[in-house]
Coordinates of C-alpha atoms and ligand atoms in Angstrom, one line a residue:
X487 CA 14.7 -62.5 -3.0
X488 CA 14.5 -65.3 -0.7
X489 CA 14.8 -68.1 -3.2
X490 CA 16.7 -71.1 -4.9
X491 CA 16.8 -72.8 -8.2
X492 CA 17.1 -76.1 -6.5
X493 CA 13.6 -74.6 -4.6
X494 CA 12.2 -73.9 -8.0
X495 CA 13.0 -76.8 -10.3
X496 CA 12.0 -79.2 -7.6
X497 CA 8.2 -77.3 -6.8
X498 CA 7.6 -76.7 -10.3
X499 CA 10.2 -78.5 -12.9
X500 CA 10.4 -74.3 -14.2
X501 CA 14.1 -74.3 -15.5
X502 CA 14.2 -70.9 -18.0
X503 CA 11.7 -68.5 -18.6
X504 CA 11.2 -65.9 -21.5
X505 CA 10.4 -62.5 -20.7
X506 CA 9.2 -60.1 -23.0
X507 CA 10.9 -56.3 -24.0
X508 CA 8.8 -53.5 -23.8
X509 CA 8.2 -53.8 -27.3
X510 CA 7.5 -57.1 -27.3
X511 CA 3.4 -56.3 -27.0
X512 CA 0.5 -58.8 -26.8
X513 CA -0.2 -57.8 -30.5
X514 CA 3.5 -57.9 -30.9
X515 CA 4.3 -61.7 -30.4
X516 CA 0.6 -62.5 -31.2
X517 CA 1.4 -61.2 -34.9
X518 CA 4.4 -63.4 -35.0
X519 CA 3.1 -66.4 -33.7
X520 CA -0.1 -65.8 -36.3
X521 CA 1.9 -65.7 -39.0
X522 CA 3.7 -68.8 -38.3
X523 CA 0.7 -70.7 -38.0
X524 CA -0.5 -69.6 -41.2
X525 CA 2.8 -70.4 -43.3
X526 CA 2.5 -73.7 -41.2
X527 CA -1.4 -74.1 -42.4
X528 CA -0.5 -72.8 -46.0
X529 CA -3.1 -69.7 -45.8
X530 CA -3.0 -66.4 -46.8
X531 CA -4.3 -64.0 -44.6
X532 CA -7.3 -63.2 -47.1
X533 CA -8.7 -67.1 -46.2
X534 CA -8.9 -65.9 -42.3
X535 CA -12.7 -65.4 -41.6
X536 CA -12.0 -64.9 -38.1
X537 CA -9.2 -63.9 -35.5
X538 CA -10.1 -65.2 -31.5
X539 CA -7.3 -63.2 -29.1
X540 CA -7.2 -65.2 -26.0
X541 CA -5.4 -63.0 -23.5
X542 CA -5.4 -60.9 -20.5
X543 CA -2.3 -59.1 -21.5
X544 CA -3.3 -56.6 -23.9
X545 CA -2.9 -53.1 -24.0
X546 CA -6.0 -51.6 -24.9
X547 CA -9.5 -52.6 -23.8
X548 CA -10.2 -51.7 -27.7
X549 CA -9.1 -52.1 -29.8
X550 CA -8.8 -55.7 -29.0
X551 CA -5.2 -57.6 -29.6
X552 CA -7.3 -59.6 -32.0
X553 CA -7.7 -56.3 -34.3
X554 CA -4.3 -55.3 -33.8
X555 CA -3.1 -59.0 -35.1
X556 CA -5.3 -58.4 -38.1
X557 CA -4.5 -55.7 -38.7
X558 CA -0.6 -56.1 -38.6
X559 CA -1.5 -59.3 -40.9
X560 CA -3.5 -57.2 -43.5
X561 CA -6.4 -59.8 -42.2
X562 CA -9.3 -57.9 -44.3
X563 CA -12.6 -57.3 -41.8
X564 CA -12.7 -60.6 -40.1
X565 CA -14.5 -61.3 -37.3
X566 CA -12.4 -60.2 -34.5
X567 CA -12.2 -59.8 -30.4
X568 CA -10.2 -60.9 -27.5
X569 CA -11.3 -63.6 -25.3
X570 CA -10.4 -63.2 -21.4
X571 CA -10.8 -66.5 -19.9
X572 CA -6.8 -66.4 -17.7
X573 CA -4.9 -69.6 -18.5
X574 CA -7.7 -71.4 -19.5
X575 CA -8.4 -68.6 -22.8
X576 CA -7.1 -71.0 -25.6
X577 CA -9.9 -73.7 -24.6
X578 CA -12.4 -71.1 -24.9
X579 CA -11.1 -69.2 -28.2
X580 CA -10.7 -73.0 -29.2
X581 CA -14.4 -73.5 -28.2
X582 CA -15.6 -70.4 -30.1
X583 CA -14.0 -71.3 -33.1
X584 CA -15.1 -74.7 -33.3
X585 CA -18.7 -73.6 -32.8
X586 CA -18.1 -71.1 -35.4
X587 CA -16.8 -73.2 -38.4
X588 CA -19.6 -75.6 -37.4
X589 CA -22.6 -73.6 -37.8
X590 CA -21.0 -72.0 -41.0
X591 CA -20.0 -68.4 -39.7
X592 CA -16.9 -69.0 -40.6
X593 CA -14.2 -71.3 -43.1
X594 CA -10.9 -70.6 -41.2
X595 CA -10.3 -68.8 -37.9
X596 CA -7.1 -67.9 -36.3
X597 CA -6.8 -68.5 -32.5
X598 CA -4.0 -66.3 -30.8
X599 CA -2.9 -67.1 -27.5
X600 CA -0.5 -65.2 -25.8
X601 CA 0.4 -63.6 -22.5
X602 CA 3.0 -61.7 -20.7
X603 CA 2.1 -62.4 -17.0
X604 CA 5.5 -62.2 -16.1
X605 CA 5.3 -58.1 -16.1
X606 CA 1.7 -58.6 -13.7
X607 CA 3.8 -59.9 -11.2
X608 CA 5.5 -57.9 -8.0
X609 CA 9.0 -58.2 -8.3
X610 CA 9.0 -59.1 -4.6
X611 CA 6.6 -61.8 -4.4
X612 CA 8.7 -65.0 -4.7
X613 CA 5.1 -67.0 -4.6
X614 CA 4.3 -65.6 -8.2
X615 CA 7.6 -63.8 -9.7
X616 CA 9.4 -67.3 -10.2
X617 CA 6.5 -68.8 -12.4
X618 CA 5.3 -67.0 -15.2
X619 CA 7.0 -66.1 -18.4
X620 CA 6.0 -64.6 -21.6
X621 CA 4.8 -66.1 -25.2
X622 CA 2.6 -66.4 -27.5
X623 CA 1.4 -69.5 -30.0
X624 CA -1.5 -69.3 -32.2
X625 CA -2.9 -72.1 -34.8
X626 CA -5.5 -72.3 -37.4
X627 CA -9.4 -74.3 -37.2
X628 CA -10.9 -74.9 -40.5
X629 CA -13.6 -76.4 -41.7
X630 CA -13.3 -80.1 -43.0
X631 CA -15.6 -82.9 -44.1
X632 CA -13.4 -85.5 -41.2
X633 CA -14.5 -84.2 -38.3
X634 CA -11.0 -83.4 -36.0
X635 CA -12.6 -81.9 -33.1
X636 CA -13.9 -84.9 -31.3
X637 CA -15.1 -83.0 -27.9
X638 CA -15.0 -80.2 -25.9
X639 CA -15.1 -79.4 -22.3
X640 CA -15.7 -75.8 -20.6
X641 CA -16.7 -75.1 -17.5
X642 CA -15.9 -72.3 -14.3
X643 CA -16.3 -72.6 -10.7
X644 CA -16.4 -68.5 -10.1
X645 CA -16.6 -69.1 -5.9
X646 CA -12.8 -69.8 -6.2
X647 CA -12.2 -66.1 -7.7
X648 CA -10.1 -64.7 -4.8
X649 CA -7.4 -68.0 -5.1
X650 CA -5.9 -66.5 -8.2
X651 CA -6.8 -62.8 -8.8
X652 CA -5.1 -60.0 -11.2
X653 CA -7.1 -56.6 -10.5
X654 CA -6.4 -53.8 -13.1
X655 CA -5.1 -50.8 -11.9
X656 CA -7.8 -48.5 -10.5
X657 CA -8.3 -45.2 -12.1
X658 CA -11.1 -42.3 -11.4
X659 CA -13.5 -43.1 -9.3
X660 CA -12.3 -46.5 -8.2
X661 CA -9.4 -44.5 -6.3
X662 CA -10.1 -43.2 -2.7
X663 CA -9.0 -39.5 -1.7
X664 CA -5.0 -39.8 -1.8
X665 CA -4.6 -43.5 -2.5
X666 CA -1.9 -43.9 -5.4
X667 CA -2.3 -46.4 -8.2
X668 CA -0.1 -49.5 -7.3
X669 CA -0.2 -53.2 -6.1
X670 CA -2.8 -54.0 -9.3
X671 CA -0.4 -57.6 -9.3
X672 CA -1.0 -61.0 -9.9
X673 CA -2.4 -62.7 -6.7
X674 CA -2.4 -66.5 -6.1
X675 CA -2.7 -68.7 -3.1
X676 CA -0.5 -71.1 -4.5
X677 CA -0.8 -74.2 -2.8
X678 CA -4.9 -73.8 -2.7
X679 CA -4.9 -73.6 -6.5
X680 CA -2.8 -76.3 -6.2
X681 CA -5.1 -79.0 -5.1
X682 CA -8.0 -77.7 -7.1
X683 CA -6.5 -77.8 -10.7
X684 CA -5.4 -81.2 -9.9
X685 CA -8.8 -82.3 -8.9
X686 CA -10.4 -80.4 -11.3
X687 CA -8.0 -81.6 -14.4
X688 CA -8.3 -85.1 -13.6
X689 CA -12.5 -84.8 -13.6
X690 CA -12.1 -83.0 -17.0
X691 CA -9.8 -85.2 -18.5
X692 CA -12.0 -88.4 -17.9
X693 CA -14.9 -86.1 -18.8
X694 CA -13.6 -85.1 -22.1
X695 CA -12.8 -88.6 -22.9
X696 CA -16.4 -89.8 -22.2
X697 CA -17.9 -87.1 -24.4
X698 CA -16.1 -88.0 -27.0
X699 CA -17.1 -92.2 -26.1
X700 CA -12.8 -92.9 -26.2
X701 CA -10.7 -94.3 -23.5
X702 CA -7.2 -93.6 -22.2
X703 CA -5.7 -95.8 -24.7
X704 CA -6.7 -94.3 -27.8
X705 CA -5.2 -91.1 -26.8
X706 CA -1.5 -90.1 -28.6
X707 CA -0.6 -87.4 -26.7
X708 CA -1.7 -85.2 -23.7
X709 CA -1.3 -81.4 -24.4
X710 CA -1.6 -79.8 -21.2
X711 CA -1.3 -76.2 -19.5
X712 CA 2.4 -75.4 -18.2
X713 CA 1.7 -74.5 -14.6
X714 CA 3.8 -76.9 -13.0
X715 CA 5.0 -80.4 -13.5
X716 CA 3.4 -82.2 -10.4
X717 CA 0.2 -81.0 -11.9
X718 CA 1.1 -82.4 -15.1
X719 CA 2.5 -85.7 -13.7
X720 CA -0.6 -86.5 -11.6
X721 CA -2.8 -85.6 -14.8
X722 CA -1.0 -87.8 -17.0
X723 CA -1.0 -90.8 -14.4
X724 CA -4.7 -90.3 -14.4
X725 CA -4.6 -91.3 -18.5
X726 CA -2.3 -93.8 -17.5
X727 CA 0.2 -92.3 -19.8
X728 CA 3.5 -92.5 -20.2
X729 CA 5.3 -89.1 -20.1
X730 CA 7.1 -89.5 -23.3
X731 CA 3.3 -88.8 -24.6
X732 CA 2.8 -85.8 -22.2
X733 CA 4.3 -82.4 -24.3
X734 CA 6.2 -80.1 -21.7
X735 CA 7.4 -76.9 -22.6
X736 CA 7.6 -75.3 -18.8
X737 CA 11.1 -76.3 -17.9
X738 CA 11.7 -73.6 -21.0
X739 CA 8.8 -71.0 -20.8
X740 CA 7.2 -71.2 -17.5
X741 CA 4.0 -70.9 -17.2
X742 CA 2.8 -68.5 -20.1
X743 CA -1.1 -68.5 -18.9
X744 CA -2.9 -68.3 -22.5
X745 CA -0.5 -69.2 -24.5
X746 CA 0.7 -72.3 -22.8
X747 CA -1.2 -74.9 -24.8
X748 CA -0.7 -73.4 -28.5
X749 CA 2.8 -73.4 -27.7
X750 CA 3.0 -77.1 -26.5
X751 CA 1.2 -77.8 -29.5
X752 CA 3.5 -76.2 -31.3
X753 CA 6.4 -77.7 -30.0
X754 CA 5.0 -81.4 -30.4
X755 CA 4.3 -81.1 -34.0
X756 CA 7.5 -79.2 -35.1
X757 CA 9.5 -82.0 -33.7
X758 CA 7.9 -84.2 -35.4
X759 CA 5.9 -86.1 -32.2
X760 CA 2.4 -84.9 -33.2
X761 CA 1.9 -86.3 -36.2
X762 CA -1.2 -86.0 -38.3
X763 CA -4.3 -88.5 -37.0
X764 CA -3.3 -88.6 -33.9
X765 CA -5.9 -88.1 -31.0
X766 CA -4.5 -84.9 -28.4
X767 CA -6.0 -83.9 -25.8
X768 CA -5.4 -80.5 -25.1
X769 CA -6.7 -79.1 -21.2
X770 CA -5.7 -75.7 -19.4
X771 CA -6.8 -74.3 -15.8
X772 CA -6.8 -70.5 -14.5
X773 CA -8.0 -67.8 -13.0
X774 CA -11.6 -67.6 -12.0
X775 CA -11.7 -70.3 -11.7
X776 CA -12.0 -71.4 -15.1
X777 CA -11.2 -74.5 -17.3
X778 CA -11.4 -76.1 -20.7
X779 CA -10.7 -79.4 -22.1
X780 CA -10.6 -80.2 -26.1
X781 CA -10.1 -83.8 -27.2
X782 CA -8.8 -83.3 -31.2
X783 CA -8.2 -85.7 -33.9
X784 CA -4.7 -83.5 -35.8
Ligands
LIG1078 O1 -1.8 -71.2 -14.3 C1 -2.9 -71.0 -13.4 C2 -2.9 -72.1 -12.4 N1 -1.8 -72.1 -11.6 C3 -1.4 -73.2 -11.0 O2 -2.0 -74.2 -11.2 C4 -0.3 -73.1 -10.0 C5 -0.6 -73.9 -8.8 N2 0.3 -73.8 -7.7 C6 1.6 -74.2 -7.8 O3 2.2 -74.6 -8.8 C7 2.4 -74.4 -6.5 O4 1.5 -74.3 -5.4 C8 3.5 -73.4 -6.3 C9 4.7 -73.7 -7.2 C10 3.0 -72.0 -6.6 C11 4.0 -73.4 -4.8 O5 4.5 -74.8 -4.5 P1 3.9 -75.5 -3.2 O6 4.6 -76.8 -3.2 O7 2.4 -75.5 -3.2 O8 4.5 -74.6 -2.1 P2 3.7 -73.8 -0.9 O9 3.0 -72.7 -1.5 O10 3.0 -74.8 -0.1 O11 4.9 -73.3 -0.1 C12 5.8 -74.2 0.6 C13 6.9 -73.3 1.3 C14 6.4 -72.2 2.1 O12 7.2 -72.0 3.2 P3 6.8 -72.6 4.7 O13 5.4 -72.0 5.0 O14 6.7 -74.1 4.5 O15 7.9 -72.1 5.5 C15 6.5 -71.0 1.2 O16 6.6 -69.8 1.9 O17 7.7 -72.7 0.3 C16 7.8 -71.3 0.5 N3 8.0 -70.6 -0.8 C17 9.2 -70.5 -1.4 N4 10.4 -70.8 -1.0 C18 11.4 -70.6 -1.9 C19 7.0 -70.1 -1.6 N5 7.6 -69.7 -2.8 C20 8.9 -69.9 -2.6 C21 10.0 -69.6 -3.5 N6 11.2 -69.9 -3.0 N7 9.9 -69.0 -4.7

């Protein structure tokens, strides 16, 4: 298609992106990511109280990706479902599971999030094909007696729906006499989105911050969705940070919707940047629209 690297980098600082096999399910690289984070937590699957899928990427309505994760884990009947909240999914699933652990439903619960947007987009739109790839990263909430989850921040603005829209494909009755079952792709009007996450994300940020009675300096590290690095840069400058504390994976996986933030987080602490006690502030933006904002002592 009509397109460039140099056009690519220099819009969205996307350098690679990972794109999944047919095999490679939702509940495929949601298992694998799982497991990591529970060697990385030191659990076995029998401590798991609950499993929170965020994703819009997975095969069956039911059973949910979250049951197939558990299942694939020998995860014995925890509470499990998917949560479909576009990009922004982790900070919900993260939301839920706080929530959760605090008013005692649950001791541990695994949050999944994983995508594969990559395969939602036509292969001859060069506003979406160039951005999304596939992933999955998942980590584990329990509960503690130091509190670690210092705030959280949800909100949606559902008037902005039709910016960033992915339909599923009509079947029975949705189809009209000889209409045939295609275009259900990822739409966005790029530019509009644009302008609203980085209004939005700099509100939330601040936001986040207050609710938690902090300010910019006390923050380690931002962990922020991977949709593109001006979005990132102008959030960062808001928390007049430096971008050496700013995780970015996106030059590597594009943007990977759901999974985006557990995979930043991810990255951060298996190099070694994230260390324990450090205050994060983890934010994401999508679809909807609909955003979420957690500020976490790790
Ligand atoms: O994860 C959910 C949230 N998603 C986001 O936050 C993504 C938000 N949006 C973006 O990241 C950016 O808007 C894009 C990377 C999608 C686009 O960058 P932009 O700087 O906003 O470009 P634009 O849409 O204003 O397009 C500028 C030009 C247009 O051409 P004209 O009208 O100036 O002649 C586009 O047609 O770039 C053209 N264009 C491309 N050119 C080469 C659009 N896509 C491409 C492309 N290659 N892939």
């Amino acid at each position: 298609m009509e397109t460039s690297d140099t056009w690519i980098v220099e819009r969205t600082g996307i350098h690679e992106r990972r794109i999944a096999a047919p095999y490679e399910t939702a509940a495929f690289m949601g298992t694998k990511a799982a497991a990591q984070a529970l060697e990385a937590a030191g659990l076995e699957p029998s401590s798991i109280d609950a499993v929170i899928c965020a994703t819009t990427s997975g095969q069956n309505a039911f059973p949910s990706t979250a049951c197939e994760i558990a299942l694939a884990l020998g995860i014995k009947a925890p509470i499990a479902f998917d949560v479909a909240a576009a990009c922004a999914g982790f900070s919900y699933a993260y939301s839920l599971a706080h929530n959760m652990i605090l008013c005692g439903q649950a001791q541990h619960v695994l949050i999944v999030g994983v995508d594969s947007l990559s395969h939602a987009c036509a292969n001859t739109d060069r506003t979406t094909i160039i951005l999304f790839g596939d992933g999955a990263g998942a980590c584990v909430l329990g509960a503690s007696e130091e509190p670690g989850t210092l705030a959280i921040k949800l909100s949606s603005d559902p008037s902005r729906g039709d910016l960033l829209k992915l339909p599923f494909p009509k079947r029975g009755q949705d189809l009209a006499p000889g209409e045939t079952n295609d275009g259900a792709y990822l739409y966005m009007k790029g530019n509009d989105v644009f302008k609203h996450a980085v209004t939005i994300l700099a509100s939330l940020v601040k936001d986040t911050l207050q609710e938690a009675g902090m300010s910019e300096d006390e923050l380690d590290f931002l962990v922020p969705h991977q949709a593109n690095l001006r979005i990132i840069t102008a959030t960062a400058r808001k928390l007049k940070l430096d971008m050496s504390q700013v995780i970015v994976t996106l030059d590597k996986q594009g943007n990977t919707s759901a999974a985006s933030v557990p995979l930043a987080l991810d990255e951060g602490i298996r190099q070694g940047r994230i260390q324990r006690g450090h205050n994060l502030l983890l934010e994401s933006f999508g679809g909807g629209f609909v955003w979420g904002g957690a500020l976490v002592r790790y």
